[in-house]
Amino acid sequence: MVESWVGSMSRLLPRAIREGGHEFTFLTRDLHHYLRAAPEGTSHPLLGARNVVTADTNDIDALLPEADRLHTAFGFDGVISSCDYYLPTVARIAGHLGLPGPAPKAVANACRKDATRRVLADADVPGPRFALHEEWADLARAAGEIGYPLVVKPVDLCAGMYVRRVDNETELMAAVRALADFPLNARGQRRVPAVLLEELLTGPEVSVETVSYAGAVHVVGVTDKSVGGAPAFIETGHMFPAALTAADADAAEQTALGALKALGLTDGVVAHTEIKLTPAGPRVVEVNPRPAGNRITELVRHVTGIDLAAAAVEVALGRAPDLRRRETGLRSAAVGFLVPGTTGTLEALDGGHLADREGVLEVQLAEPGRPVRAAGSNNEYLGHVMVGDPAGPGARERVETLLGELRSGLVIR
């Protein structure tokens, strides 16, 4: 395993590896990044690795010979990560060692938003009109050609960071300057300075969860998404399965399948493809060649019994994943995130009573005393509530009710 996110997938992936009867070596450039993420008095699940090796995971030229050396010693069967910033590295190492996995170029294109746009446009997979530039004059001209309002995006960041709606040239300049002031990502990798401009798409947003193995792409289901925090695009909640008509669900699935085929992600990858259901039809927002984050993987398991983290482990080993649906007693599951709108210190957030409420599957809330920053991405949540509904698609409504109760007792000073 080459690096990891420190959220839920940093627990789900090691658990899936262990429950599958496997062991793993954890390769990282900064072990303290994970030690800091573990609750006080606990050991981070990633430290359950058989071996923990420190290496410069940001230097692929130095990493490949190090992978050769480790492979000679340990005899790896696969390479994996949950962290978007290292998915291209994983694909390069797997290809270099002759281990299973998608083509490195396919993963690299999926992890670069501008490359994804070019590949999908060449394949006539529907998406927004877009332009990519570095210089201000070119950006201003392209924005006028696309037309306001539009969306400004970095090509190589995650979790909605610095993705902004802009309605005029003044807002565009502010968004471009903010992005220029963030030259390194959270893992110390130098960012690409180009800025992606996209037509603003309207309509509900969903994601299609898939597993690709042996040249076939299997659709697990469609998840819906609620977005807030304008002018940012912050994910405020999800429900699986999405409450869609059969026609809309099929259109989203077929669009996602077209995108995965165009990119070449048809073997050895679990993917999370985001789709906007616009009045003109489905449009691809982005393609992520890893299991869905933001608790979507857990929602899928609660409803279908399918473990996407386990599927990611198995396809990384070149094995057929278990995608059999099981009766779980739930027809829908939803998660809602508590998104702070102000900056300060968390003084009060009482949710101790929620865990015992009917249908509640999971509650996780920040402790009072924590510094709070007004949310500009998916990285500033103060917690979440997850609910299941055994009767139908009522999980989202129940989550919204519980979040409303939480907000009424939220105090930030």
Short mmCIF file of C-alpha atoms in Angstrom, two decimals:
data_model
loop_
_atom_site.label_atom_id
_atom_site.label_comp_id
_atom_site.label_asym_id
_atom_site.label_seq_id
_atom_site.Cartn_x
_atom_site.Cartn_y
_atom_site.Cartn_z
CA MET A 1 0.00 0.00 0.00
CA VAL A 2 1.44 3.30 -1.13
CA GLU A 3 0.18 6.05 1.22
CA SER A 4 -3.50 6.44 2.16
CA TRP A 5 -6.15 8.94 3.05
CA VAL A 6 -6.51 9.32 6.82
CA GLY A 7 -10.33 9.18 6.84
CA SER A 8 -12.63 6.18 6.69
CA MET A 9 -10.75 4.46 3.86
CA SER A 10 -7.61 4.33 6.01
CA ARG A 11 -9.59 1.92 8.19
CA LEU A 12 -11.68 0.15 5.55
CA LEU A 13 -8.80 -0.83 3.27
CA PRO A 14 -6.54 -2.37 5.96
CA ARG A 15 -9.58 -4.21 7.33
CA ALA A 16 -10.45 -5.55 3.88
CA ILE A 17 -6.88 -6.71 3.37
CA ARG A 18 -6.85 -8.48 6.73
CA GLU A 19 -10.31 -10.04 6.33
CA GLY A 20 -9.32 -11.27 2.88
CA GLY A 21 -6.52 -13.27 4.51
CA HIS A 22 -3.75 -11.01 3.23
CA GLU A 23 -0.94 -8.92 4.72
CA PHE A 24 0.47 -5.67 3.44
CA THR A 25 3.55 -3.50 3.49
CA PHE A 26 2.82 0.18 4.06
CA LEU A 27 5.04 2.58 2.11
CA THR A 28 5.03 6.23 3.21
CA ARG A 29 7.20 9.33 3.14
CA ASP A 30 5.79 10.71 6.42
CA LEU A 31 4.64 8.23 9.04
CA HIS A 32 3.74 11.05 11.42
CA HIS A 33 1.01 12.14 9.02
CA TYR A 34 -0.88 8.99 10.07
CA LEU A 35 0.18 8.95 13.70
CA ARG A 36 -1.33 12.42 14.10
CA ALA A 37 -4.61 11.21 12.60
CA ALA A 38 -5.17 8.42 15.13
CA PRO A 39 -7.38 9.20 18.14
CA GLU A 40 -5.37 9.67 21.32
CA GLY A 41 -4.45 6.40 22.96
CA THR A 42 -5.12 4.31 19.83
CA SER A 43 -2.96 2.85 17.10
CA HIS A 44 -3.75 3.77 13.51
CA PRO A 45 -5.01 0.76 11.48
CA LEU A 46 -2.33 1.39 8.87
CA LEU A 47 0.24 0.48 11.49
CA GLY A 48 -1.19 -3.04 11.40
CA ALA A 49 0.94 -3.52 8.30
CA ARG A 50 3.39 -6.39 8.36
CA ASN A 51 6.09 -3.93 7.30
CA VAL A 52 6.20 -0.13 7.46
CA VAL A 53 8.77 1.35 5.10
CA THR A 54 9.75 5.00 4.76
CA ALA A 55 10.58 6.15 1.24
CA ASP A 56 10.08 9.24 -0.89
CA THR A 57 6.74 8.32 -2.45
CA ASN A 58 6.72 11.65 -4.31
CA ASP A 59 9.79 10.73 -6.39
CA ILE A 60 8.73 8.02 -8.85
CA ASP A 61 12.21 7.72 -10.37
CA ALA A 62 13.69 6.84 -6.97
CA LEU A 63 10.65 4.84 -5.93
CA LEU A 64 10.69 2.30 -8.75
CA PRO A 65 14.13 0.83 -7.87
CA GLU A 66 13.09 0.86 -4.20
CA ALA A 67 9.97 -1.10 -5.17
CA ASP A 68 12.19 -3.58 -7.01
CA ARG A 69 14.30 -4.04 -3.88
CA LEU A 70 11.27 -4.52 -1.63
CA HIS A 71 9.63 -6.88 -4.12
CA THR A 72 12.74 -9.07 -4.10
CA ALA A 73 12.55 -9.24 -0.31
CA PHE A 74 8.79 -9.56 0.24
CA GLY A 75 7.30 -10.87 -3.01
CA PHE A 76 4.30 -8.60 -3.50
CA ASP A 77 1.10 -9.78 -5.21
CA GLY A 78 -0.46 -6.36 -5.79
CA VAL A 79 -0.15 -2.62 -5.23
CA ILE A 80 -2.91 -0.39 -3.84
CA SER A 81 -3.75 3.01 -2.33
CA SER A 82 -6.85 4.94 -1.35
CA CYS A 83 -5.23 8.36 -1.84
CA ASP A 84 -5.90 10.06 -5.19
CA TYR A 85 -2.48 11.73 -5.18
CA TYR A 86 -0.76 8.31 -5.32
CA LEU A 87 -3.03 6.36 -7.66
CA PRO A 88 -0.81 7.10 -10.70
CA THR A 89 2.21 6.00 -8.62
CA VAL A 90 0.47 2.73 -7.74
CA ALA A 91 -0.27 2.06 -11.40
CA ARG A 92 3.35 2.79 -12.36
CA ILE A 93 4.72 0.46 -9.66
CA ALA A 94 2.28 -2.33 -10.55
CA GLY A 95 3.18 -2.07 -14.22
CA HIS A 96 6.89 -1.94 -13.41
CA LEU A 97 6.70 -5.07 -11.26
CA GLY A 98 4.40 -6.93 -13.65
CA LEU A 99 1.55 -7.02 -11.13
CA PRO A 100 -2.20 -6.63 -11.84
CA GLY A 101 -3.75 -3.22 -12.33
CA PRO A 102 -5.11 -0.75 -14.87
CA ALA A 103 -2.84 0.87 -17.44
CA PRO A 104 -0.74 3.67 -15.90
CA LYS A 105 -1.77 6.11 -18.64
CA ALA A 106 -5.46 5.43 -17.97
CA VAL A 107 -5.04 6.17 -14.27
CA ALA A 108 -2.93 9.26 -14.94
CA ASN A 109 -5.57 10.63 -17.31
CA ALA A 110 -8.35 9.99 -14.79
CA CYS A 111 -6.41 11.74 -12.03
CA ARG A 112 -5.81 14.87 -14.14
CA LYS A 113 -9.08 16.73 -14.69
CA ASP A 114 -7.85 18.39 -17.88
CA ALA A 115 -6.65 15.08 -19.36
CA THR A 116 -9.99 13.48 -18.50
CA ARG A 117 -11.80 16.27 -20.31
CA ARG A 118 -9.66 15.85 -23.46
CA VAL A 119 -10.01 12.05 -23.56
CA LEU A 120 -13.77 12.14 -23.04
CA ALA A 121 -14.27 14.92 -25.57
CA ASP A 122 -12.30 12.95 -28.19
CA ALA A 123 -14.56 9.96 -27.49
CA ASP A 124 -17.76 12.06 -27.67
CA VAL A 125 -18.63 11.31 -24.04
CA PRO A 126 -20.80 14.26 -22.94
CA GLY A 127 -19.31 16.82 -20.58
CA PRO A 128 -19.19 20.60 -20.11
CA ARG A 129 -17.49 23.00 -22.48
CA PHE A 130 -14.05 23.69 -21.06
CA ALA A 131 -10.73 25.46 -21.52
CA LEU A 132 -7.29 25.09 -19.94
CA HIS A 133 -4.82 27.96 -19.58
CA GLU A 134 -2.08 29.33 -17.32
CA GLU A 135 -1.91 32.99 -18.31
CA TRP A 136 -4.51 35.48 -17.11
CA ALA A 137 -5.20 36.97 -20.55
CA ASP A 138 -5.96 33.51 -21.97
CA LEU A 139 -8.18 32.64 -19.00
CA ALA A 140 -10.15 35.87 -19.26
CA ARG A 141 -10.67 35.38 -22.99
CA ALA A 142 -11.72 31.73 -22.59
CA ALA A 143 -14.14 32.64 -19.80
CA GLY A 144 -15.85 35.10 -22.12
CA GLU A 145 -16.10 32.45 -24.82
CA ILE A 146 -17.57 29.82 -22.50
CA GLY A 147 -19.79 32.38 -20.79
CA TYR A 148 -20.47 33.20 -17.15
CA PRO A 149 -21.34 31.71 -14.74
CA LEU A 150 -18.64 29.07 -14.96
CA VAL A 151 -16.58 26.82 -12.72
CA VAL A 152 -12.89 27.29 -11.90
CA LYS A 153 -10.98 24.09 -11.05
CA PRO A 154 -7.44 23.03 -10.26
CA VAL A 155 -6.51 20.06 -12.42
CA ASP A 156 -4.87 18.04 -9.65
CA LEU A 157 -6.57 18.60 -6.27
CA CYS A 158 -9.24 16.60 -4.45
CA ALA A 159 -12.21 17.02 -2.09
CA GLY A 160 -13.51 20.08 -3.91
CA MET A 161 -10.48 22.16 -2.93
CA TYR A 162 -10.44 25.53 -4.74
CA VAL A 163 -13.32 24.54 -7.03
CA ARG A 164 -15.42 27.69 -7.30
CA ARG A 165 -18.35 29.10 -9.21
CA VAL A 166 -17.55 32.52 -10.64
CA ASP A 167 -20.09 34.93 -12.10
CA ASN A 168 -17.83 37.62 -13.53
CA GLU A 169 -14.24 38.51 -14.31
CA THR A 170 -13.58 39.97 -10.85
CA GLU A 171 -14.55 36.69 -9.18
CA LEU A 172 -12.53 34.78 -11.77
CA MET A 173 -9.41 36.77 -10.95
CA ALA A 174 -9.87 36.18 -7.21
CA ALA A 175 -10.30 32.41 -7.75
CA VAL A 176 -7.24 32.21 -10.00
CA ARG A 177 -5.11 34.16 -7.51
CA ALA A 178 -6.21 31.94 -4.61
CA LEU A 179 -5.22 28.87 -6.57
CA ALA A 180 -1.85 30.37 -7.50
CA ASP A 181 -1.15 30.88 -3.79
CA PHE A 182 -1.42 27.10 -3.21
CA PRO A 183 1.57 25.70 -5.15
CA LEU A 184 1.88 22.39 -3.22
CA ASN A 185 -0.83 19.90 -2.34
CA ALA A 186 -1.30 18.46 1.15
CA ARG A 187 1.28 15.74 0.43
CA GLY A 188 4.02 18.10 -0.63
CA GLN A 189 3.64 17.48 -4.35
CA ARG A 190 4.09 20.46 -6.65
CA ARG A 191 0.87 21.36 -8.38
CA VAL A 192 0.31 21.96 -12.08
CA PRO A 193 -0.19 25.75 -12.48
CA ALA A 194 -2.78 25.45 -15.26
CA VAL A 195 -6.40 26.38 -14.45
CA LEU A 196 -9.41 24.53 -15.82
CA LEU A 197 -12.50 26.53 -16.75
CA GLU A 198 -15.77 24.68 -17.26
CA GLU A 199 -19.30 25.50 -18.23
CA LEU A 200 -21.55 25.51 -15.15
CA LEU A 201 -23.75 22.42 -15.30
CA THR A 202 -27.20 22.47 -13.69
CA GLY A 203 -29.31 19.63 -12.37
CA PRO A 204 -28.99 16.92 -9.71
CA GLU A 205 -25.62 15.24 -9.26
CA VAL A 206 -25.10 11.52 -8.79
CA SER A 207 -22.21 9.10 -8.80
CA VAL A 208 -21.99 5.67 -10.40
CA GLU A 209 -20.10 3.05 -8.40
CA THR A 210 -18.43 0.39 -10.54
CA VAL A 211 -15.97 -2.48 -10.35
CA SER A 212 -13.91 -3.40 -13.42
CA TYR A 213 -12.39 -6.83 -13.77
CA ALA A 214 -11.15 -8.90 -16.73
CA GLY A 215 -12.31 -6.32 -19.26
CA ALA A 216 -15.88 -6.05 -17.92
CA VAL A 217 -17.31 -3.14 -15.93
CA HIS A 218 -19.90 -4.07 -13.32
CA VAL A 219 -22.28 -1.36 -12.09
CA VAL A 220 -22.92 -1.67 -8.36
CA GLY A 221 -25.36 1.25 -8.20
CA VAL A 222 -26.00 4.97 -8.33
CA THR A 223 -25.58 7.33 -5.36
CA ASP A 224 -27.14 10.77 -5.12
CA LYS A 225 -25.34 13.84 -3.82
CA SER A 226 -26.39 17.10 -2.17
CA VAL A 227 -24.11 20.09 -2.65
CA GLY A 228 -23.93 23.37 -0.72
CA GLY A 229 -21.50 26.08 0.36
CA ALA A 230 -21.74 28.26 -2.75
CA PRO A 231 -19.61 29.55 -4.38
CA ALA A 232 -17.72 26.41 -3.32
CA PHE A 233 -19.07 22.95 -4.14
CA ILE A 234 -19.20 21.12 -0.80
CA GLU A 235 -20.74 17.67 -0.54
CA THR A 236 -23.31 17.93 2.26
CA GLY A 237 -24.75 14.42 1.99
CA HIS A 238 -25.37 11.26 -0.02
CA MET A 239 -27.97 8.54 -0.32
CA PHE A 240 -27.65 5.07 -1.82
CA PRO A 241 -29.40 4.10 -3.96
CA ALA A 242 -30.30 7.41 -5.54
CA ALA A 243 -34.02 8.15 -5.74
CA LEU A 244 -34.12 8.24 -9.56
CA THR A 245 -36.43 7.04 -12.26
CA ALA A 246 -35.25 3.90 -14.03
CA ALA A 247 -34.56 5.98 -17.15
CA ASP A 248 -32.38 8.53 -15.31
CA ALA A 249 -30.47 5.79 -13.48
CA ASP A 250 -29.82 3.95 -16.74
CA ALA A 251 -28.71 7.16 -18.48
CA ALA A 252 -26.25 7.90 -15.67
CA GLU A 253 -24.90 4.36 -15.75
CA GLN A 254 -24.44 4.32 -19.51
CA THR A 255 -22.65 7.69 -19.41
CA ALA A 256 -20.30 6.42 -16.71
CA LEU A 257 -19.60 3.24 -18.66
CA GLY A 258 -18.78 5.31 -21.72
CA ALA A 259 -16.35 7.42 -19.71
CA LEU A 260 -14.60 4.40 -18.19
CA LYS A 261 -14.28 2.75 -21.59
CA ALA A 262 -12.89 5.92 -23.17
CA LEU A 263 -10.29 6.26 -20.41
CA GLY A 264 -9.36 2.56 -20.53
CA LEU A 265 -10.44 1.82 -16.95
CA THR A 266 -12.02 -1.54 -17.74
CA ASP A 267 -9.76 -3.88 -15.78
CA GLY A 268 -8.56 -3.98 -12.19
CA VAL A 269 -10.18 -0.85 -10.79
CA VAL A 270 -13.02 0.21 -8.53
CA ALA A 271 -14.30 3.57 -9.78
CA HIS A 272 -16.52 6.42 -8.63
CA THR A 273 -17.79 8.45 -11.60
CA GLU A 274 -19.65 11.69 -10.91
CA ILE A 275 -22.45 12.64 -13.30
CA LYS A 276 -24.62 15.73 -13.57
CA LEU A 277 -28.17 15.05 -14.78
CA THR A 278 -28.67 18.25 -16.77
CA PRO A 279 -31.80 19.21 -18.71
CA ALA A 280 -29.84 18.28 -21.85
CA GLY A 281 -28.92 14.85 -20.49
CA PRO A 282 -26.14 13.34 -18.34
CA ARG A 283 -22.74 15.06 -18.32
CA VAL A 284 -19.54 13.70 -16.76
CA VAL A 285 -18.18 15.77 -13.88
CA GLU A 286 -15.15 13.60 -13.10
CA VAL A 287 -13.91 10.02 -12.97
CA ASN A 288 -12.16 8.73 -9.84
CA PRO A 289 -10.27 5.42 -10.23
CA ARG A 290 -10.75 4.34 -6.59
CA PRO A 291 -13.63 3.43 -4.26
CA ALA A 292 -15.99 6.27 -3.34
CA GLY A 293 -15.10 8.30 -0.28
CA ASN A 294 -17.26 10.43 2.01
CA ARG A 295 -18.86 7.29 3.50
CA ILE A 296 -20.43 6.20 0.19
CA THR A 297 -18.56 2.89 0.36
CA GLU A 298 -20.23 2.25 3.73
CA LEU A 299 -23.67 3.22 2.38
CA VAL A 300 -23.29 0.69 -0.44
CA ARG A 301 -22.32 -2.07 2.00
CA HIS A 302 -25.22 -1.29 4.36
CA VAL A 303 -27.77 -1.63 1.53
CA THR A 304 -26.29 -4.31 -0.75
CA GLY A 305 -23.77 -6.19 1.38
CA ILE A 306 -21.15 -5.47 -1.30
CA ASP A 307 -17.82 -4.35 0.15
CA LEU A 308 -16.14 -2.03 -2.37
CA ALA A 309 -12.97 -1.83 -0.27
CA ALA A 310 -12.69 -5.63 -0.43
CA ALA A 311 -13.39 -5.50 -4.16
CA ALA A 312 -10.54 -3.01 -4.57
CA VAL A 313 -8.19 -5.39 -2.78
CA GLU A 314 -9.21 -8.38 -4.88
CA VAL A 315 -8.91 -6.66 -8.28
CA ALA A 316 -5.52 -5.28 -7.21
CA LEU A 317 -4.50 -8.92 -6.75
CA GLY A 318 -5.92 -9.89 -10.14
CA ARG A 319 -8.75 -11.86 -8.54
CA ALA A 320 -12.46 -11.84 -9.28
CA PRO A 321 -14.25 -9.66 -6.68
CA ASP A 322 -17.31 -10.84 -4.78
CA LEU A 323 -20.15 -8.64 -6.07
CA ARG A 324 -23.06 -10.80 -4.91
CA ARG A 325 -25.87 -8.78 -3.34
CA ARG A 326 -27.04 -9.86 0.09
CA GLU A 327 -30.18 -9.11 2.07
CA THR A 328 -29.24 -6.50 4.66
CA GLY A 329 -32.67 -5.40 5.82
CA LEU A 330 -32.19 -1.88 4.40
CA ARG A 331 -33.59 -0.36 1.24
CA SER A 332 -31.66 2.92 1.48
CA ALA A 333 -28.88 4.47 3.54
CA ALA A 334 -27.85 8.10 3.74
CA VAL A 335 -25.17 10.22 5.33
CA GLY A 336 -25.32 13.92 6.13
CA PHE A 337 -22.34 16.11 7.01
CA LEU A 338 -22.27 18.97 9.47
CA VAL A 339 -20.72 21.83 7.49
CA PRO A 340 -19.50 24.90 9.42
CA GLY A 341 -20.44 28.27 7.99
CA THR A 342 -18.28 30.36 10.31
CA THR A 343 -14.71 30.42 11.61
CA GLY A 344 -13.88 30.22 15.32
CA THR A 345 -13.71 27.60 18.07
CA LEU A 346 -16.27 24.84 18.55
CA GLU A 347 -17.88 25.57 21.91
CA ALA A 348 -20.82 23.15 21.92
CA LEU A 349 -22.05 20.24 19.80
CA ASP A 350 -24.25 17.76 21.58
CA GLY A 351 -25.03 14.61 19.64
CA GLY A 352 -24.72 11.97 22.31
CA HIS A 353 -28.42 11.16 22.06
CA LEU A 354 -28.38 10.46 18.33
CA ALA A 355 -26.70 7.05 18.39
CA ASP A 356 -29.72 5.51 20.12
CA ARG A 357 -32.29 6.88 17.68
CA GLU A 358 -34.15 4.52 15.38
CA GLY A 359 -32.36 3.79 12.13
CA VAL A 360 -29.10 5.51 13.06
CA LEU A 361 -26.10 3.54 11.82
CA GLU A 362 -23.23 5.85 12.70
CA VAL A 363 -22.58 9.17 14.42
CA GLN A 364 -19.22 10.92 14.47
CA LEU A 365 -18.86 14.46 15.79
CA ALA A 366 -16.01 16.84 16.57
CA GLU A 367 -15.15 17.52 20.20
CA PRO A 368 -15.67 21.00 21.73
CA GLY A 369 -12.52 23.09 21.77
CA ARG A 370 -11.58 22.27 18.21
CA PRO A 371 -10.61 25.19 15.93
CA VAL A 372 -13.21 25.60 13.17
CA ARG A 373 -12.83 27.11 9.73
CA ALA A 374 -15.74 28.12 7.52
CA ALA A 375 -15.95 25.30 5.00
CA GLY A 376 -14.45 25.84 1.55
CA SER A 377 -14.14 22.15 0.63
CA ASN A 378 -15.00 18.69 1.92
CA ASN A 379 -12.14 18.88 4.42
CA GLU A 380 -13.81 21.01 7.12
CA TYR A 381 -16.71 18.85 8.30
CA LEU A 382 -17.60 18.87 12.00
CA GLY A 383 -19.00 15.37 11.78
CA HIS A 384 -21.68 13.24 10.18
CA VAL A 385 -24.78 11.16 10.82
CA MET A 386 -25.62 7.98 8.89
CA VAL A 387 -29.11 6.49 8.77
CA GLY A 388 -30.70 3.42 7.17
CA ASP A 389 -34.31 2.92 6.06
CA PRO A 390 -35.70 -0.65 5.85
CA ALA A 391 -38.85 0.41 3.99
CA GLY A 392 -37.69 2.55 1.06
CA PRO A 393 -35.87 5.76 0.04
CA GLY A 394 -36.52 7.62 3.27
CA ALA A 395 -32.99 7.66 4.66
CA ARG A 396 -32.10 11.12 3.34
CA GLU A 397 -35.14 12.80 4.87
CA ARG A 398 -34.34 11.21 8.22
CA VAL A 399 -30.73 12.36 8.07
CA GLU A 400 -31.78 15.94 7.31
CA THR A 401 -34.07 15.92 10.34
CA LEU A 402 -31.28 14.74 12.63
CA LEU A 403 -28.80 17.25 11.19
CA GLY A 404 -31.33 19.98 11.90
CA GLU A 405 -31.36 18.93 15.55
CA LEU A 406 -27.57 19.01 15.64
CA ARG A 407 -27.37 22.47 14.09
CA SER A 408 -29.76 23.85 16.69
CA GLY A 409 -27.23 23.01 19.40
CA LEU A 410 -24.09 23.98 17.49
CA VAL A 411 -22.16 26.87 19.00
CA ILE A 412 -19.02 28.33 17.36
CA ARG A 413 -17.38 31.39 18.89
#
